[in-house]
């Protein structure tokens, strides 16, 4: 149980285009999902916290107009990188919280974005 | 600022040895403690969580928590080359986002 999927797993796009990444909790309902970014050989950086039916909470330094997050249901959150630029190339990972006493987070497999 | 500290390593151990990974955290209000394993180019995978003082064992893995010392550790017994990865310590309070350490790289040589 506690499986989280992400789609696509890899995307290459031209500078200036927008890219949408989906994160789904497959076998549990996740009221909270998180979006992280990880550059090579660096630690995970939390970008935003997404709660179903409400606006996402962005971490300091993360542009909310550039990284649009929609948490439309208890099993789906999307991250759209708008007008992507080469510096946005990174490994984007979502996680979903299973709730309960420990609030365990389960990670999706990640999406590797390359902006040319 | 809430922080989680880990030695970046690399920690090198021979196959079959015990690997000991350590983590300290600054927020005394932390309630849940997690260890994730991350292979290069992959996303983190949950290994264990612990929220009570003491030890928690799961197969070859043992998590140890000492809230008074604000210290959590992960022991890996009978280390295998496949255990070579980066191990992330994470803590949180209920309803808040996980705070991750930068990870410790473990290398198990055969």
PDB file of C-alpha atoms in Angstrom:
ATOM      1  CA  UNK A   1       0.000   0.000   0.000  1.00  0.00           C
ATOM      2  CA  UNK A   2       0.832   3.734   0.080  1.00  0.00           C
ATOM      3  CA  UNK A   3       1.829   4.043  -3.557  1.00  0.00           C
ATOM      4  CA  UNK A   4       2.347   7.435  -5.144  1.00  0.00           C
ATOM      5  CA  UNK A   5       2.737   7.843  -8.894  1.00  0.00           C
ATOM      6  CA  UNK A   6       4.037  10.717 -10.960  1.00  0.00           C
ATOM      7  CA  UNK A   7       3.638  11.459 -14.619  1.00  0.00           C
ATOM      8  CA  UNK A   8       5.611  12.029 -16.727  1.00  0.00           C
ATOM      9  CA  UNK A   9       8.804  10.486 -15.407  1.00  0.00           C
ATOM     10  CA  UNK A  10      10.939  12.508 -17.775  1.00  0.00           C
ATOM     11  CA  UNK A  11      10.265  15.533 -19.931  1.00  0.00           C
ATOM     12  CA  UNK A  12      12.393  17.607 -22.246  1.00  0.00           C
ATOM     13  CA  UNK A  13      10.981  20.897 -23.429  1.00  0.00           C
ATOM     14  CA  UNK A  14      11.992  24.113 -25.104  1.00  0.00           C
ATOM     15  CA  UNK A  15      12.542  27.284 -23.133  1.00  0.00           C
ATOM     16  CA  UNK A  16       9.348  29.272 -22.708  1.00  0.00           C
ATOM     17  CA  UNK A  17       6.957  26.342 -22.732  1.00  0.00           C
ATOM     18  CA  UNK A  18       4.868  25.154 -19.807  1.00  0.00           C
ATOM     19  CA  UNK A  19       5.111  21.697 -18.332  1.00  0.00           C
ATOM     20  CA  UNK A  20       2.497  19.946 -16.206  1.00  0.00           C
ATOM     21  CA  UNK A  21       3.419  17.212 -13.734  1.00  0.00           C
ATOM     22  CA  UNK A  22       0.804  14.999 -12.110  1.00  0.00           C
ATOM     23  CA  UNK A  23       1.070  13.360  -8.716  1.00  0.00           C
ATOM     24  CA  UNK A  24      -1.413  10.691  -7.672  1.00  0.00           C
ATOM     25  CA  UNK A  25      -1.888   8.685  -4.499  1.00  0.00           C
ATOM     26  CA  UNK A  26      -3.034   5.336  -5.849  1.00  0.00           C
ATOM     27  CA  UNK A  27      -4.299   3.475  -2.810  1.00  0.00           C
ATOM     28  CA  UNK A  28      -4.984   6.108  -0.179  1.00  0.00           C
ATOM     29  CA  UNK A  29      -6.491   9.536   0.133  1.00  0.00           C
ATOM     30  CA  UNK A  30      -4.042  12.324   0.711  1.00  0.00           C
ATOM     31  CA  UNK A  31      -5.365  15.550   2.124  1.00  0.00           C
ATOM     32  CA  UNK A  32      -1.888  16.995   1.896  1.00  0.00           C
ATOM     33  CA  UNK A  33       0.666  16.666  -0.852  1.00  0.00           C
ATOM     34  CA  UNK A  34       4.090  18.222  -1.058  1.00  0.00           C
ATOM     35  CA  UNK A  35       6.253  19.278  -3.975  1.00  0.00           C
ATOM     36  CA  UNK A  36      10.025  19.150  -3.786  1.00  0.00           C
ATOM     37  CA  UNK A  37      12.849  20.012  -6.125  1.00  0.00           C
ATOM     38  CA  UNK A  38      16.269  18.439  -6.061  1.00  0.00           C
ATOM     39  CA  UNK A  39      19.295  19.640  -8.003  1.00  0.00           C
ATOM     40  CA  UNK A  40      22.169  17.207  -8.658  1.00  0.00           C
ATOM     41  CA  UNK A  41      24.051  16.188  -5.515  1.00  0.00           C
ATOM     42  CA  UNK A  42      21.924  18.503  -3.369  1.00  0.00           C
ATOM     43  CA  UNK A  43      19.287  17.845  -0.762  1.00  0.00           C
ATOM     44  CA  UNK A  44      15.542  17.931  -1.243  1.00  0.00           C
ATOM     45  CA  UNK A  45      14.095  21.420  -1.219  1.00  0.00           C
ATOM     46  CA  UNK A  46      10.447  21.817  -0.283  1.00  0.00           C
ATOM     47  CA  UNK A  47       8.709  24.052  -2.789  1.00  0.00           C
ATOM     48  CA  UNK A  48       5.120  24.044  -1.585  1.00  0.00           C
ATOM     49  CA  UNK A  49       2.506  22.299   0.510  1.00  0.00           C
ATOM     50  CA  UNK A  50      -0.747  21.498  -1.231  1.00  0.00           C
ATOM     51  CA  UNK A  51      -4.020  20.861   0.570  1.00  0.00           C
ATOM     52  CA  UNK A  52      -7.051  19.508  -1.230  1.00  0.00           C
ATOM     53  CA  UNK A  53      -9.495  22.237  -2.137  1.00  0.00           C
ATOM     54  CA  UNK A  54      -7.380  25.157  -0.976  1.00  0.00           C
ATOM     55  CA  UNK A  55      -4.513  27.265  -2.219  1.00  0.00           C
ATOM     56  CA  UNK A  56      -1.019  25.895  -1.919  1.00  0.00           C
ATOM     57  CA  UNK A  57       1.419  27.288   0.614  1.00  0.00           C
ATOM     58  CA  UNK A  58       4.710  28.176  -1.007  1.00  0.00           C
ATOM     59  CA  UNK A  59       8.113  28.214   0.641  1.00  0.00           C
ATOM     60  CA  UNK A  60      10.100  31.403   0.721  1.00  0.00           C
ATOM     61  CA  UNK A  61      11.767  32.117  -2.582  1.00  0.00           C
ATOM     62  CA  UNK A  62       9.434  29.943  -4.663  1.00  0.00           C
ATOM     63  CA  UNK A  63       7.454  31.948  -7.222  1.00  0.00           C
ATOM     64  CA  UNK A  64       3.802  30.954  -6.966  1.00  0.00           C
ATOM     65  CA  UNK A  65       3.020  32.438 -10.377  1.00  0.00           C
ATOM     66  CA  UNK A  66       5.704  30.331 -11.988  1.00  0.00           C
ATOM     67  CA  UNK A  67       4.987  27.078 -10.196  1.00  0.00           C
ATOM     68  CA  UNK A  68       1.218  26.626 -10.282  1.00  0.00           C
ATOM     69  CA  UNK A  69      -0.161  23.954  -7.983  1.00  0.00           C
ATOM     70  CA  UNK A  70      -3.651  22.523  -8.135  1.00  0.00           C
ATOM     71  CA  UNK A  71      -4.883  19.944  -5.650  1.00  0.00           C
ATOM     72  CA  UNK A  72      -8.225  19.135  -7.189  1.00  0.00           C
ATOM     73  CA  UNK A  73      -9.016  15.910  -5.365  1.00  0.00           C
ATOM     74  CA  UNK A  74      -7.843  13.761  -2.486  1.00  0.00           C
ATOM     75  CA  UNK A  75      -5.725  11.690  -4.869  1.00  0.00           C
ATOM     76  CA  UNK A  76      -4.397  14.194  -7.400  1.00  0.00           C
ATOM     77  CA  UNK A  77      -2.153  17.232  -7.281  1.00  0.00           C
ATOM     78  CA  UNK A  78      -0.562  18.906 -10.288  1.00  0.00           C
ATOM     79  CA  UNK A  79       2.454  21.162 -10.615  1.00  0.00           C
ATOM     80  CA  UNK A  80       2.711  23.343 -13.706  1.00  0.00           C
ATOM     81  CA  UNK A  81       6.033  24.977 -14.456  1.00  0.00           C
ATOM     82  CA  UNK A  82       5.065  27.978 -16.529  1.00  0.00           C
ATOM     83  CA  UNK A  83       7.400  29.534 -19.103  1.00  0.00           C
ATOM     84  CA  UNK A  84      10.149  27.112 -18.173  1.00  0.00           C
ATOM     85  CA  UNK A  85      13.777  28.171 -18.498  1.00  0.00           C
ATOM     86  CA  UNK A  86      16.991  26.135 -18.387  1.00  0.00           C
ATOM     87  CA  UNK A  87      17.523  27.028 -14.719  1.00  0.00           C
ATOM     88  CA  UNK A  88      14.248  25.225 -13.948  1.00  0.00           C
ATOM     89  CA  UNK A  89      15.824  21.952 -15.075  1.00  0.00           C
ATOM     90  CA  UNK A  90      15.717  19.732 -12.021  1.00  0.00           C
ATOM     91  CA  UNK A  91      14.273  16.602 -10.440  1.00  0.00           C
ATOM     92  CA  UNK A  92      10.755  17.342  -9.212  1.00  0.00           C
ATOM     93  CA  UNK A  93       9.350  14.981  -6.606  1.00  0.00           C
ATOM     94  CA  UNK A  94       5.947  14.936  -4.988  1.00  0.00           C
ATOM     95  CA  UNK A  95       4.934  13.247  -1.785  1.00  0.00           C
ATOM     96  CA  UNK A  96       1.581  12.446  -0.267  1.00  0.00           C
ATOM     97  CA  UNK A  97       0.765  12.295   3.398  1.00  0.00           C
ATOM     98  CA  UNK A  98      -1.095   9.255   4.596  1.00  0.00           C
ATOM     99  CA  UNK A  99      -2.486  10.894   7.700  1.00  0.00           C
ATOM    100  CA  UNK A 100      -2.859   9.193  11.038  1.00  0.00           C
ATOM    101  CA  UNK A 101      -0.680   9.649  14.094  1.00  0.00           C
ATOM    102  CA  UNK A 102       2.615   9.746  12.274  1.00  0.00           C
ATOM    103  CA  UNK A 103       1.746  11.766   9.143  1.00  0.00           C
ATOM    104  CA  UNK A 104       3.982   9.534   7.083  1.00  0.00           C
ATOM    105  CA  UNK A 105       4.921  10.905   3.676  1.00  0.00           C
ATOM    106  CA  UNK A 106       5.321   8.642   0.692  1.00  0.00           C
ATOM    107  CA  UNK A 107       7.212   9.865  -2.321  1.00  0.00           C
ATOM    108  CA  UNK A 108       6.423   9.568  -5.977  1.00  0.00           C
ATOM    109  CA  UNK A 109       9.161   8.355  -8.338  1.00  0.00           C
ATOM    110  CA  UNK A 110       9.983  11.877  -9.479  1.00  0.00           C
ATOM    111  CA  UNK A 111       9.966  13.777 -12.764  1.00  0.00           C
ATOM    112  CA  UNK A 112      13.191  14.805 -14.392  1.00  0.00           C
ATOM    113  CA  UNK A 113      12.687  18.072 -16.256  1.00  0.00           C
ATOM    114  CA  UNK A 114      15.190  19.281 -18.812  1.00  0.00           C
ATOM    115  CA  UNK A 115      14.606  22.678 -20.375  1.00  0.00           C
ATOM    116  CA  UNK A 116      16.636  23.340 -23.491  1.00  0.00           C
TER     117      UNK A 116
ATOM    118  CA  UNK B   1      15.051  28.009  12.389  1.00  0.00           C
ATOM    119  CA  UNK B   2      14.245  24.343  12.581  1.00  0.00           C
ATOM    120  CA  UNK B   3      17.188  22.239  11.440  1.00  0.00           C
ATOM    121  CA  UNK B   4      18.099  18.623  10.948  1.00  0.00           C
ATOM    122  CA  UNK B   5      21.788  17.831  10.864  1.00  0.00           C
ATOM    123  CA  UNK B   6      23.485  14.816   9.352  1.00  0.00           C
ATOM    124  CA  UNK B   7      27.093  14.031   8.587  1.00  0.00           C
ATOM    125  CA  UNK B   8      27.315  14.068   4.794  1.00  0.00           C
ATOM    126  CA  UNK B   9      29.847  11.250   4.735  1.00  0.00           C
ATOM    127  CA  UNK B  10      30.674   9.225   2.831  1.00  0.00           C
ATOM    128  CA  UNK B  11      30.411   6.525   5.447  1.00  0.00           C
ATOM    129  CA  UNK B  12      32.269   3.477   4.204  1.00  0.00           C
ATOM    130  CA  UNK B  13      31.723   0.045   5.726  1.00  0.00           C
ATOM    131  CA  UNK B  14      32.663  -3.457   4.557  1.00  0.00           C
ATOM    132  CA  UNK B  15      29.987  -5.931   3.585  1.00  0.00           C
ATOM    133  CA  UNK B  16      28.513  -7.645   6.613  1.00  0.00           C
ATOM    134  CA  UNK B  17      29.392  -4.852   9.041  1.00  0.00           C
ATOM    135  CA  UNK B  18      27.013  -2.629  10.976  1.00  0.00           C
ATOM    136  CA  UNK B  19      26.460   0.829   9.509  1.00  0.00           C
ATOM    137  CA  UNK B  20      25.499   3.548  11.979  1.00  0.00           C
ATOM    138  CA  UNK B  21      23.858   6.705  10.692  1.00  0.00           C
ATOM    139  CA  UNK B  22      23.208   9.648  12.983  1.00  0.00           C
ATOM    140  CA  UNK B  23      20.938  12.664  12.968  1.00  0.00           C
ATOM    141  CA  UNK B  24      20.283  15.554  15.353  1.00  0.00           C
ATOM    142  CA  UNK B  25      17.393  17.981  15.251  1.00  0.00           C
ATOM    143  CA  UNK B  26      16.850  21.402  16.747  1.00  0.00           C
ATOM    144  CA  UNK B  27      13.081  21.526  17.339  1.00  0.00           C
ATOM    145  CA  UNK B  28      12.188  19.977  20.704  1.00  0.00           C
ATOM    146  CA  UNK B  29       8.564  19.913  19.612  1.00  0.00           C
ATOM    147  CA  UNK B  30       9.298  17.348  16.892  1.00  0.00           C
ATOM    148  CA  UNK B  31       7.042  14.354  17.208  1.00  0.00           C
ATOM    149  CA  UNK B  32       7.702  12.009  14.307  1.00  0.00           C
ATOM    150  CA  UNK B  33      11.031  10.867  12.940  1.00  0.00           C
ATOM    151  CA  UNK B  34      11.694   9.200   9.620  1.00  0.00           C
ATOM    152  CA  UNK B  35      14.521   7.572   7.728  1.00  0.00           C
ATOM    153  CA  UNK B  36      14.413   7.543   3.953  1.00  0.00           C
ATOM    154  CA  UNK B  37      16.816   5.902   1.523  1.00  0.00           C
ATOM    155  CA  UNK B  38      17.566   7.564  -1.793  1.00  0.00           C
ATOM    156  CA  UNK B  39      19.464   5.893  -4.588  1.00  0.00           C
ATOM    157  CA  UNK B  40      21.190   8.137  -7.101  1.00  0.00           C
ATOM    158  CA  UNK B  41      18.688   9.545  -9.580  1.00  0.00           C
ATOM    159  CA  UNK B  42      15.699   8.103  -7.721  1.00  0.00           C
ATOM    160  CA  UNK B  43      13.200   9.527  -5.266  1.00  0.00           C
ATOM    161  CA  UNK B  44      13.353   8.816  -1.512  1.00  0.00           C
ATOM    162  CA  UNK B  45      11.966   5.561  -0.205  1.00  0.00           C
ATOM    163  CA  UNK B  46      10.662   5.277   3.352  1.00  0.00           C
ATOM    164  CA  UNK B  47      12.626   2.809   5.466  1.00  0.00           C
ATOM    165  CA  UNK B  48      11.312   3.415   8.971  1.00  0.00           C
ATOM    166  CA  UNK B  49       9.561   5.850  11.214  1.00  0.00           C
ATOM    167  CA  UNK B  50       9.743   6.158  14.977  1.00  0.00           C
ATOM    168  CA  UNK B  51       7.984   8.421  17.425  1.00  0.00           C
ATOM    169  CA  UNK B  52       8.718   6.972  20.860  1.00  0.00           C
ATOM    170  CA  UNK B  53      11.987   6.997  22.756  1.00  0.00           C
ATOM    171  CA  UNK B  54      13.940   3.787  22.432  1.00  0.00           C
ATOM    172  CA  UNK B  55      14.587   1.332  19.662  1.00  0.00           C
ATOM    173  CA  UNK B  56      12.431   0.107  16.830  1.00  0.00           C
ATOM    174  CA  UNK B  57      13.572  -2.850  14.764  1.00  0.00           C
ATOM    175  CA  UNK B  58      12.500  -3.907  11.291  1.00  0.00           C
ATOM    176  CA  UNK B  59      14.546  -6.648   9.721  1.00  0.00           C
ATOM    177  CA  UNK B  60      18.163  -5.498   9.404  1.00  0.00           C
ATOM    178  CA  UNK B  61      17.239  -1.935  10.322  1.00  0.00           C
ATOM    179  CA  UNK B  62      16.988  -0.460  13.818  1.00  0.00           C
ATOM    180  CA  UNK B  63      15.953   3.110  14.479  1.00  0.00           C
ATOM    181  CA  UNK B  64      16.890   4.653  17.804  1.00  0.00           C
ATOM    182  CA  UNK B  65      15.346   7.793  19.257  1.00  0.00           C
ATOM    183  CA  UNK B  66      16.483   9.880  22.216  1.00  0.00           C
ATOM    184  CA  UNK B  67      14.272  12.937  22.536  1.00  0.00           C
ATOM    185  CA  UNK B  68      16.180  14.315  25.527  1.00  0.00           C
ATOM    186  CA  UNK B  69      19.338  14.461  23.433  1.00  0.00           C
ATOM    187  CA  UNK B  70      17.400  15.351  20.263  1.00  0.00           C
ATOM    188  CA  UNK B  71      19.096  12.508  18.491  1.00  0.00           C
ATOM    189  CA  UNK B  72      17.888   9.797  16.154  1.00  0.00           C
ATOM    190  CA  UNK B  73      19.963   7.095  14.540  1.00  0.00           C
ATOM    191  CA  UNK B  74      19.640   4.249  12.072  1.00  0.00           C
ATOM    192  CA  UNK B  75      21.606   1.030  12.376  1.00  0.00           C
ATOM    193  CA  UNK B  76      21.922  -1.309   9.429  1.00  0.00           C
ATOM    194  CA  UNK B  77      23.078  -4.784  10.358  1.00  0.00           C
ATOM    195  CA  UNK B  78      24.796  -7.140   7.924  1.00  0.00           C
ATOM    196  CA  UNK B  79      25.307  -4.293   5.450  1.00  0.00           C
ATOM    197  CA  UNK B  80      25.063  -5.227   1.794  1.00  0.00           C
ATOM    198  CA  UNK B  81      26.399  -3.440  -1.291  1.00  0.00           C
ATOM    199  CA  UNK B  82      22.767  -2.804  -2.245  1.00  0.00           C
ATOM    200  CA  UNK B  83      22.463  -0.654   0.884  1.00  0.00           C
ATOM    201  CA  UNK B  84      24.828   1.867  -0.705  1.00  0.00           C
ATOM    202  CA  UNK B  85      22.728   5.011  -1.021  1.00  0.00           C
ATOM    203  CA  UNK B  86      22.057   8.358   0.608  1.00  0.00           C
ATOM    204  CA  UNK B  87      20.063   8.136   3.825  1.00  0.00           C
ATOM    205  CA  UNK B  88      17.835  11.064   4.702  1.00  0.00           C
ATOM    206  CA  UNK B  89      16.681  11.827   8.208  1.00  0.00           C
ATOM    207  CA  UNK B  90      13.419  13.775   8.479  1.00  0.00           C
ATOM    208  CA  UNK B  91      11.387  15.092  11.399  1.00  0.00           C
ATOM    209  CA  UNK B  92       8.098  16.875  11.847  1.00  0.00           C
ATOM    210  CA  UNK B  93       5.312  17.865  14.141  1.00  0.00           C
ATOM    211  CA  UNK B  94       1.830  16.615  13.411  1.00  0.00           C
ATOM    212  CA  UNK B  95       0.307  18.404  10.448  1.00  0.00           C
ATOM    213  CA  UNK B  96       3.492  20.137   9.353  1.00  0.00           C
ATOM    214  CA  UNK B  97       5.867  19.467   6.498  1.00  0.00           C
ATOM    215  CA  UNK B  98       8.840  17.194   7.006  1.00  0.00           C
ATOM    216  CA  UNK B  99      12.155  18.874   7.622  1.00  0.00           C
ATOM    217  CA  UNK B 100      14.920  16.916   5.934  1.00  0.00           C
ATOM    218  CA  UNK B 101      18.578  16.667   6.693  1.00  0.00           C
ATOM    219  CA  UNK B 102      21.004  16.836   3.785  1.00  0.00           C
ATOM    220  CA  UNK B 103      21.615  13.121   3.950  1.00  0.00           C
ATOM    221  CA  UNK B 104      24.486  10.767   4.670  1.00  0.00           C
ATOM    222  CA  UNK B 105      26.036   8.819   1.817  1.00  0.00           C
ATOM    223  CA  UNK B 106      26.705   5.196   2.717  1.00  0.00           C
ATOM    224  CA  UNK B 107      29.087   3.030   0.715  1.00  0.00           C
ATOM    225  CA  UNK B 108      29.202  -0.698   1.408  1.00  0.00           C
ATOM    226  CA  UNK B 109      32.148  -2.460  -0.161  1.00  0.00           C
ATOM    227  CA  UNK B 110      32.084  -6.132  -1.118  1.00  0.00           C
TER     228      UNK B 110
END
